[in-house]
Amino acid sequence: LAGLILRFTYLKVGLAALLVFAGLKILASDFYKMPVIVSLSVILIILGLSVVASVWQVRRGGSDPDPGATNPDPGATNPDPGASAPDPGAPGTGAPDHPARPTPLEA
């Protein structure tokens, strides 16, 4: 299922268009009462177009992610073995800038 979701590259664009439509509908609700069938038709058309455009792009040879891939960011779980580990004392890592001082009991 995760591989199938990755194929719908235009689904985010379609959902963004739906949010714009819903916002405009809410703003215009004081001036115009849109029939429910028109609203549902617009929603179905936007979603349908985004899915059809995604499928069409994949069939044209566009960006087709690996169908067996389940992780959209493979570097997150399989880091580059040649990469060095981050410096624990580097700024922004949350580590103190100084080495740990011994407490009076440890000295």
CSV table of N, CA and C in Angstrom, one decimal:
chain,number,residue,atom,x,y,z
A,1,LEU,N,0.8,-1.2,0.0
A,1,LEU,CA,0.0,0.0,0.0
A,1,LEU,C,0.9,1.3,0.0
A,2,ALA,N,2.0,1.2,0.7
A,2,ALA,CA,2.9,2.4,0.8
A,2,ALA,C,3.5,2.7,-0.6
A,3,GLY,N,3.8,1.7,-1.3
A,3,GLY,CA,4.3,1.8,-2.7
A,3,GLY,C,3.3,2.4,-3.6
A,4,LEU,N,2.1,2.1,-3.4
A,4,LEU,CA,1.0,2.6,-4.2
A,4,LEU,C,0.7,4.1,-3.9
A,5,ILE,N,0.8,4.5,-2.7
A,5,ILE,CA,0.6,5.9,-2.3
A,5,ILE,C,1.7,6.7,-2.9
A,6,LEU,N,2.9,6.2,-3.0
A,6,LEU,CA,4.1,7.0,-3.5
A,6,LEU,C,3.9,7.3,-5.0
A,7,ARG,N,3.1,6.5,-5.7
A,7,ARG,CA,2.9,6.7,-7.1
A,7,ARG,C,2.0,7.9,-7.4
A,8,PHE,N,1.2,8.3,-6.5
A,8,PHE,CA,0.3,9.4,-6.8
A,8,PHE,C,1.0,10.7,-6.5
A,9,THR,N,1.9,11.2,-7.4
A,9,THR,CA,2.7,12.3,-7.2
A,9,THR,C,1.9,13.7,-7.2
A,10,TYR,N,0.8,13.7,-7.8
A,10,TYR,CA,0.0,14.9,-7.8
A,10,TYR,C,-1.1,15.0,-6.8
A,11,LEU,N,-1.2,14.0,-5.9
A,11,LEU,CA,-2.2,13.9,-4.9
A,11,LEU,C,-2.1,15.1,-3.9
A,12,LYS,N,-0.9,15.5,-3.6
A,12,LYS,CA,-0.7,16.7,-2.7
A,12,LYS,C,-1.2,18.0,-3.3
A,13,VAL,N,-1.0,18.1,-4.6
A,13,VAL,CA,-1.5,19.3,-5.4
A,13,VAL,C,-3.0,19.3,-5.4
A,14,GLY,N,-3.6,18.1,-5.6
A,14,GLY,CA,-5.0,18.0,-5.6
A,14,GLY,C,-5.6,18.3,-4.2
A,15,LEU,N,-5.0,17.9,-3.1
A,15,LEU,CA,-5.5,18.2,-1.8
A,15,LEU,C,-5.3,19.7,-1.5
A,16,ALA,N,-4.2,20.3,-2.0
A,16,ALA,CA,-4.1,21.7,-1.8
A,16,ALA,C,-5.2,22.5,-2.5
A,17,ALA,N,-5.5,22.0,-3.7
A,17,ALA,CA,-6.6,22.6,-4.5
A,17,ALA,C,-7.9,22.5,-3.7
A,18,LEU,N,-8.1,21.3,-3.1
A,18,LEU,CA,-9.4,21.1,-2.3
A,18,LEU,C,-9.4,22.1,-1.1
A,19,LEU,N,-8.3,22.3,-0.5
A,19,LEU,CA,-8.3,23.3,0.6
A,19,LEU,C,-8.6,24.7,0.2
A,20,VAL,N,-8.1,25.1,-1.0
A,20,VAL,CA,-8.3,26.4,-1.5
A,20,VAL,C,-9.8,26.5,-1.9
A,21,PHE,N,-10.4,25.5,-2.5
A,21,PHE,CA,-11.8,25.4,-2.8
A,21,PHE,C,-12.6,25.6,-1.6
A,22,ALA,N,-12.3,24.8,-0.5
A,22,ALA,CA,-13.1,24.9,0.7
A,22,ALA,C,-13.0,26.2,1.4
A,23,GLY,N,-11.8,26.8,1.3
A,23,GLY,CA,-11.7,28.2,1.9
A,23,GLY,C,-12.5,29.2,1.1
A,24,LEU,N,-12.4,29.2,-0.2
A,24,LEU,CA,-13.2,30.1,-1.0
A,24,LEU,C,-14.7,29.9,-0.8
A,25,LYS,N,-15.1,28.6,-0.6
A,25,LYS,CA,-16.5,28.3,-0.4
A,25,LYS,C,-17.0,28.9,0.9
A,26,ILE,N,-16.1,28.8,2.0
A,26,ILE,CA,-16.5,29.3,3.3
A,26,ILE,C,-16.5,30.9,3.2
A,27,LEU,N,-15.6,31.5,2.5
A,27,LEU,CA,-15.6,32.9,2.4
A,27,LEU,C,-16.8,33.5,1.7
A,28,ALA,N,-17.2,32.7,0.7
A,28,ALA,CA,-18.4,33.1,-0.1
A,28,ALA,C,-19.7,32.7,0.4
A,29,SER,N,-19.7,32.0,1.5
A,29,SER,CA,-21.0,31.4,2.0
A,29,SER,C,-22.0,32.5,2.4
A,30,ASP,N,-21.6,33.7,2.8
A,30,ASP,CA,-22.5,34.7,3.2
A,30,ASP,C,-23.2,35.3,1.9
A,31,PHE,N,-22.5,35.2,0.8
A,31,PHE,CA,-23.0,35.8,-0.5
A,31,PHE,C,-23.7,34.8,-1.4
A,32,TYR,N,-23.3,33.5,-1.4
A,32,TYR,CA,-23.7,32.6,-2.3
A,32,TYR,C,-23.8,31.2,-1.6
A,33,LYS,N,-25.0,30.6,-1.7
A,33,LYS,CA,-25.2,29.2,-1.2
A,33,LYS,C,-25.0,28.2,-2.3
A,34,MET,N,-23.8,27.6,-2.3
A,34,MET,CA,-23.5,26.6,-3.3
A,34,MET,C,-24.3,25.3,-3.1
A,35,PRO,N,-24.9,24.8,-4.1
A,35,PRO,CA,-25.6,23.5,-3.9
A,35,PRO,C,-24.6,22.3,-3.6
A,36,VAL,N,-25.1,21.4,-2.8
A,36,VAL,CA,-24.3,20.3,-2.4
A,36,VAL,C,-23.7,19.5,-3.5
A,37,ILE,N,-24.6,19.3,-4.6
A,37,ILE,CA,-24.1,18.5,-5.7
A,37,ILE,C,-23.0,19.2,-6.5
A,38,VAL,N,-23.0,20.5,-6.5
A,38,VAL,CA,-21.9,21.2,-7.2
A,38,VAL,C,-20.6,21.1,-6.4
A,39,SER,N,-20.7,21.2,-5.1
A,39,SER,CA,-19.6,21.1,-4.2
A,39,SER,C,-19.0,19.7,-4.3
A,40,LEU,N,-19.8,18.7,-4.2
A,40,LEU,CA,-19.3,17.3,-4.3
A,40,LEU,C,-18.7,17.0,-5.7
A,41,SER,N,-19.3,17.6,-6.7
A,41,SER,CA,-18.8,17.4,-8.1
A,41,SER,C,-17.4,18.0,-8.2
A,42,VAL,N,-17.2,19.2,-7.7
A,42,VAL,CA,-15.9,19.9,-7.7
A,42,VAL,C,-14.9,19.0,-7.0
A,43,ILE,N,-15.2,18.5,-5.8
A,43,ILE,CA,-14.3,17.7,-5.0
A,43,ILE,C,-13.9,16.5,-5.8
A,44,LEU,N,-14.9,15.8,-6.4
A,44,LEU,CA,-14.6,14.5,-7.1
A,44,LEU,C,-13.7,14.8,-8.4
A,45,ILE,N,-14.0,15.9,-9.0
A,45,ILE,CA,-13.2,16.3,-10.2
A,45,ILE,C,-11.8,16.6,-9.9
A,46,ILE,N,-11.6,17.4,-8.8
A,46,ILE,CA,-10.2,17.7,-8.4
A,46,ILE,C,-9.4,16.5,-8.0
A,47,LEU,N,-10.0,15.6,-7.2
A,47,LEU,CA,-9.4,14.4,-6.8
A,47,LEU,C,-9.1,13.4,-8.0
A,48,GLY,N,-10.1,13.3,-8.8
A,48,GLY,CA,-10.0,12.5,-10.0
A,48,GLY,C,-8.9,13.0,-11.0
A,49,LEU,N,-8.8,14.3,-11.2
A,49,LEU,CA,-7.8,14.8,-12.0
A,49,LEU,C,-6.4,14.6,-11.4
A,50,SER,N,-6.2,14.7,-10.1
A,50,SER,CA,-4.9,14.5,-9.5
A,50,SER,C,-4.5,13.1,-9.6
A,51,VAL,N,-5.4,12.1,-9.5
A,51,VAL,CA,-5.0,10.7,-9.6
A,51,VAL,C,-4.7,10.4,-11.0
A,52,VAL,N,-5.6,10.8,-12.0
A,52,VAL,CA,-5.4,10.5,-13.4
A,52,VAL,C,-4.0,11.1,-13.8
A,53,ALA,N,-3.7,12.4,-13.4
A,53,ALA,CA,-2.5,13.0,-13.8
A,53,ALA,C,-1.3,12.2,-13.3
A,54,SER,N,-1.4,11.7,-12.1
A,54,SER,CA,-0.3,10.9,-11.5
A,54,SER,C,-0.1,9.6,-12.2
A,55,VAL,N,-1.2,8.9,-12.5
A,55,VAL,CA,-1.1,7.7,-13.3
A,55,VAL,C,-0.5,7.9,-14.7
A,56,TRP,N,-1.0,9.0,-15.3
A,56,TRP,CA,-0.5,9.3,-16.6
A,56,TRP,C,1.0,9.6,-16.6
A,57,GLN,N,1.5,10.3,-15.6
A,57,GLN,CA,2.9,10.6,-15.5
A,57,GLN,C,3.7,9.4,-15.4
A,58,VAL,N,3.3,8.5,-14.6
A,58,VAL,CA,4.0,7.2,-14.4
A,58,VAL,C,4.0,6.4,-15.6
A,59,ARG,N,2.9,6.3,-16.4
A,59,ARG,CA,2.9,5.6,-17.6
A,59,ARG,C,3.7,6.2,-18.7
A,60,ARG,N,3.9,7.5,-18.7
A,60,ARG,CA,4.7,8.2,-19.7
A,60,ARG,C,6.2,8.0,-19.4
A,61,GLY,N,6.5,7.4,-18.3
A,61,GLY,CA,7.9,7.2,-17.9
A,61,GLY,C,8.5,8.3,-17.0
A,62,GLY,N,7.6,9.0,-16.3
A,62,GLY,CA,8.0,10.0,-15.4
A,62,GLY,C,8.6,9.4,-14.2
A,63,SER,N,8.6,10.1,-13.1
A,63,SER,CA,9.2,9.7,-11.8
A,63,SER,C,8.4,8.5,-11.3
A,64,ASP,N,8.9,7.3,-11.5
A,64,ASP,CA,8.2,6.1,-10.9
A,64,ASP,C,9.1,5.6,-9.8
A,65,PRO,N,8.7,5.8,-8.6
A,65,PRO,CA,9.5,5.2,-7.5
A,65,PRO,C,9.5,3.7,-7.5
A,66,ASP,N,10.5,3.1,-6.9
A,66,ASP,CA,10.6,1.7,-6.8
A,66,ASP,C,9.3,1.1,-6.3
A,67,PRO,N,8.6,0.2,-7.0
A,67,PRO,CA,7.4,-0.3,-6.5
A,67,PRO,C,7.6,-1.1,-5.2
A,68,GLY,N,8.7,-1.6,-5.0
A,68,GLY,CA,9.0,-2.4,-3.8
A,68,GLY,C,9.4,-1.6,-2.6
A,69,ALA,N,9.6,-0.3,-2.8
A,69,ALA,CA,10.1,0.6,-1.7
A,69,ALA,C,8.9,0.9,-0.8
A,70,THR,N,9.2,0.8,0.5
A,70,THR,CA,8.2,1.1,1.5
A,70,THR,C,8.7,2.4,2.3
A,71,ASN,N,9.9,2.8,2.2
A,71,ASN,CA,10.4,3.9,2.9
A,71,ASN,C,10.8,5.0,1.9
A,72,PRO,N,10.1,6.2,2.0
A,72,PRO,CA,10.3,7.2,1.0
A,72,PRO,C,11.7,7.9,1.2
A,73,ASP,N,12.3,7.7,2.4
A,73,ASP,CA,13.6,8.3,2.6
A,73,ASP,C,14.6,7.2,3.0
A,74,PRO,N,15.2,6.5,2.0
A,74,PRO,CA,16.0,5.3,2.4
A,74,PRO,C,17.2,5.7,3.2
A,75,GLY,N,17.7,6.9,3.1
A,75,GLY,CA,18.8,7.4,3.9
A,75,GLY,C,18.6,7.4,5.4
A,76,ALA,N,17.3,7.5,5.7
A,76,ALA,CA,16.9,7.6,7.2
A,76,ALA,C,17.3,6.3,7.9
A,77,THR,N,17.1,5.2,7.3
A,77,THR,CA,17.4,3.9,8.0
A,77,THR,C,18.6,3.3,7.5
A,78,ASN,N,19.1,3.6,6.4
A,78,ASN,CA,20.3,3.0,5.8
A,78,ASN,C,21.3,4.1,5.5
A,79,PRO,N,22.0,4.7,6.6
A,79,PRO,CA,22.9,5.8,6.3
A,79,PRO,C,24.1,5.3,5.5
A,80,ASP,N,24.7,6.2,4.8
A,80,ASP,CA,25.9,6.0,4.0
A,80,ASP,C,27.0,5.4,4.9
A,81,PRO,N,27.5,4.2,4.6
A,81,PRO,CA,28.5,3.7,5.5
A,81,PRO,C,29.8,4.5,5.5
A,82,GLY,N,30.0,5.3,4.5
A,82,GLY,CA,31.3,6.1,4.4
A,82,GLY,C,31.1,7.4,5.1
A,83,ALA,N,29.9,7.7,5.5
A,83,ALA,CA,29.7,9.0,6.1
A,83,ALA,C,30.2,9.0,7.6
A,84,SER,N,30.8,10.1,8.0
A,84,SER,CA,31.3,10.2,9.4
A,84,SER,C,30.1,10.5,10.3
A,85,ALA,N,30.3,10.1,11.5
A,85,ALA,CA,29.3,10.5,12.6
A,85,ALA,C,29.4,11.9,12.9
A,86,PRO,N,28.3,12.5,13.3
A,86,PRO,CA,28.3,14.0,13.6
A,86,PRO,C,29.1,14.2,14.9
A,87,ASP,N,29.8,15.3,14.9
A,87,ASP,CA,30.6,15.7,16.1
A,87,ASP,C,29.7,16.1,17.3
A,88,PRO,N,29.8,15.3,18.4
A,88,PRO,CA,28.9,15.6,19.5
A,88,PRO,C,29.1,17.0,20.1
A,89,GLY,N,30.2,17.6,19.9
A,89,GLY,CA,30.4,18.9,20.5
A,89,GLY,C,30.2,20.1,19.5
A,90,ALA,N,29.7,19.7,18.3
A,90,ALA,CA,29.4,20.7,17.3
A,90,ALA,C,28.2,21.6,17.7
A,91,PRO,N,28.3,22.9,17.3
A,91,PRO,CA,27.1,23.8,17.6
A,91,PRO,C,25.8,23.2,17.1
A,92,GLY,N,24.8,23.4,17.8
A,92,GLY,CA,23.5,22.9,17.4
A,92,GLY,C,23.2,21.5,17.7
A,93,THR,N,24.1,20.7,18.3
A,93,THR,CA,23.8,19.3,18.6
A,93,THR,C,23.3,19.1,20.0
A,94,GLY,N,23.2,20.2,20.8
A,94,GLY,CA,22.7,20.0,22.1
A,94,GLY,C,23.8,19.6,23.1
A,95,ALA,N,25.0,19.3,22.7
A,95,ALA,CA,26.1,18.9,23.5
A,95,ALA,C,26.7,20.1,24.1
A,96,PRO,N,27.2,20.0,25.3
A,96,PRO,CA,27.9,21.2,25.9
A,96,PRO,C,29.2,21.5,25.2
A,97,ASP,N,29.6,22.7,25.2
A,97,ASP,CA,30.9,23.2,24.5
A,97,ASP,C,32.1,22.7,25.3
A,98,HIS,N,32.0,22.4,26.5
A,98,HIS,CA,33.1,22.0,27.4
A,98,HIS,C,33.0,20.6,27.8
A,99,PRO,N,34.1,19.9,28.1
A,99,PRO,CA,34.1,18.6,28.6
A,99,PRO,C,33.4,18.6,30.0
A,100,ALA,N,32.9,17.4,30.3
A,100,ALA,CA,32.2,17.3,31.6
A,100,ALA,C,33.2,17.5,32.7
A,101,ARG,N,32.8,18.4,33.7
A,101,ARG,CA,33.7,18.6,34.9
A,101,ARG,C,33.4,17.6,35.9
A,102,PRO,N,34.4,17.1,36.6
A,102,PRO,CA,34.1,16.1,37.7
A,102,PRO,C,33.4,16.8,38.9
A,103,THR,N,32.5,16.1,39.5
A,103,THR,CA,31.9,16.7,40.7
A,103,THR,C,32.9,16.6,41.8
A,104,PRO,N,32.7,17.3,42.9
A,104,PRO,CA,33.6,17.2,44.1
A,104,PRO,C,33.8,15.8,44.6
A,105,LEU,N,32.7,15.0,44.5
A,105,LEU,CA,32.8,13.6,45.0
A,105,LEU,C,33.7,12.7,44.1
A,106,GLU,N,33.7,13.0,42.8
A,106,GLU,CA,34.5,12.2,41.9
A,106,GLU,C,36.0,12.6,41.9
A,107,ALA,N,36.3,13.7,42.4
A,107,ALA,CA,37.7,14.2,42.3
A,107,ALA,C,38.6,13.5,43.4
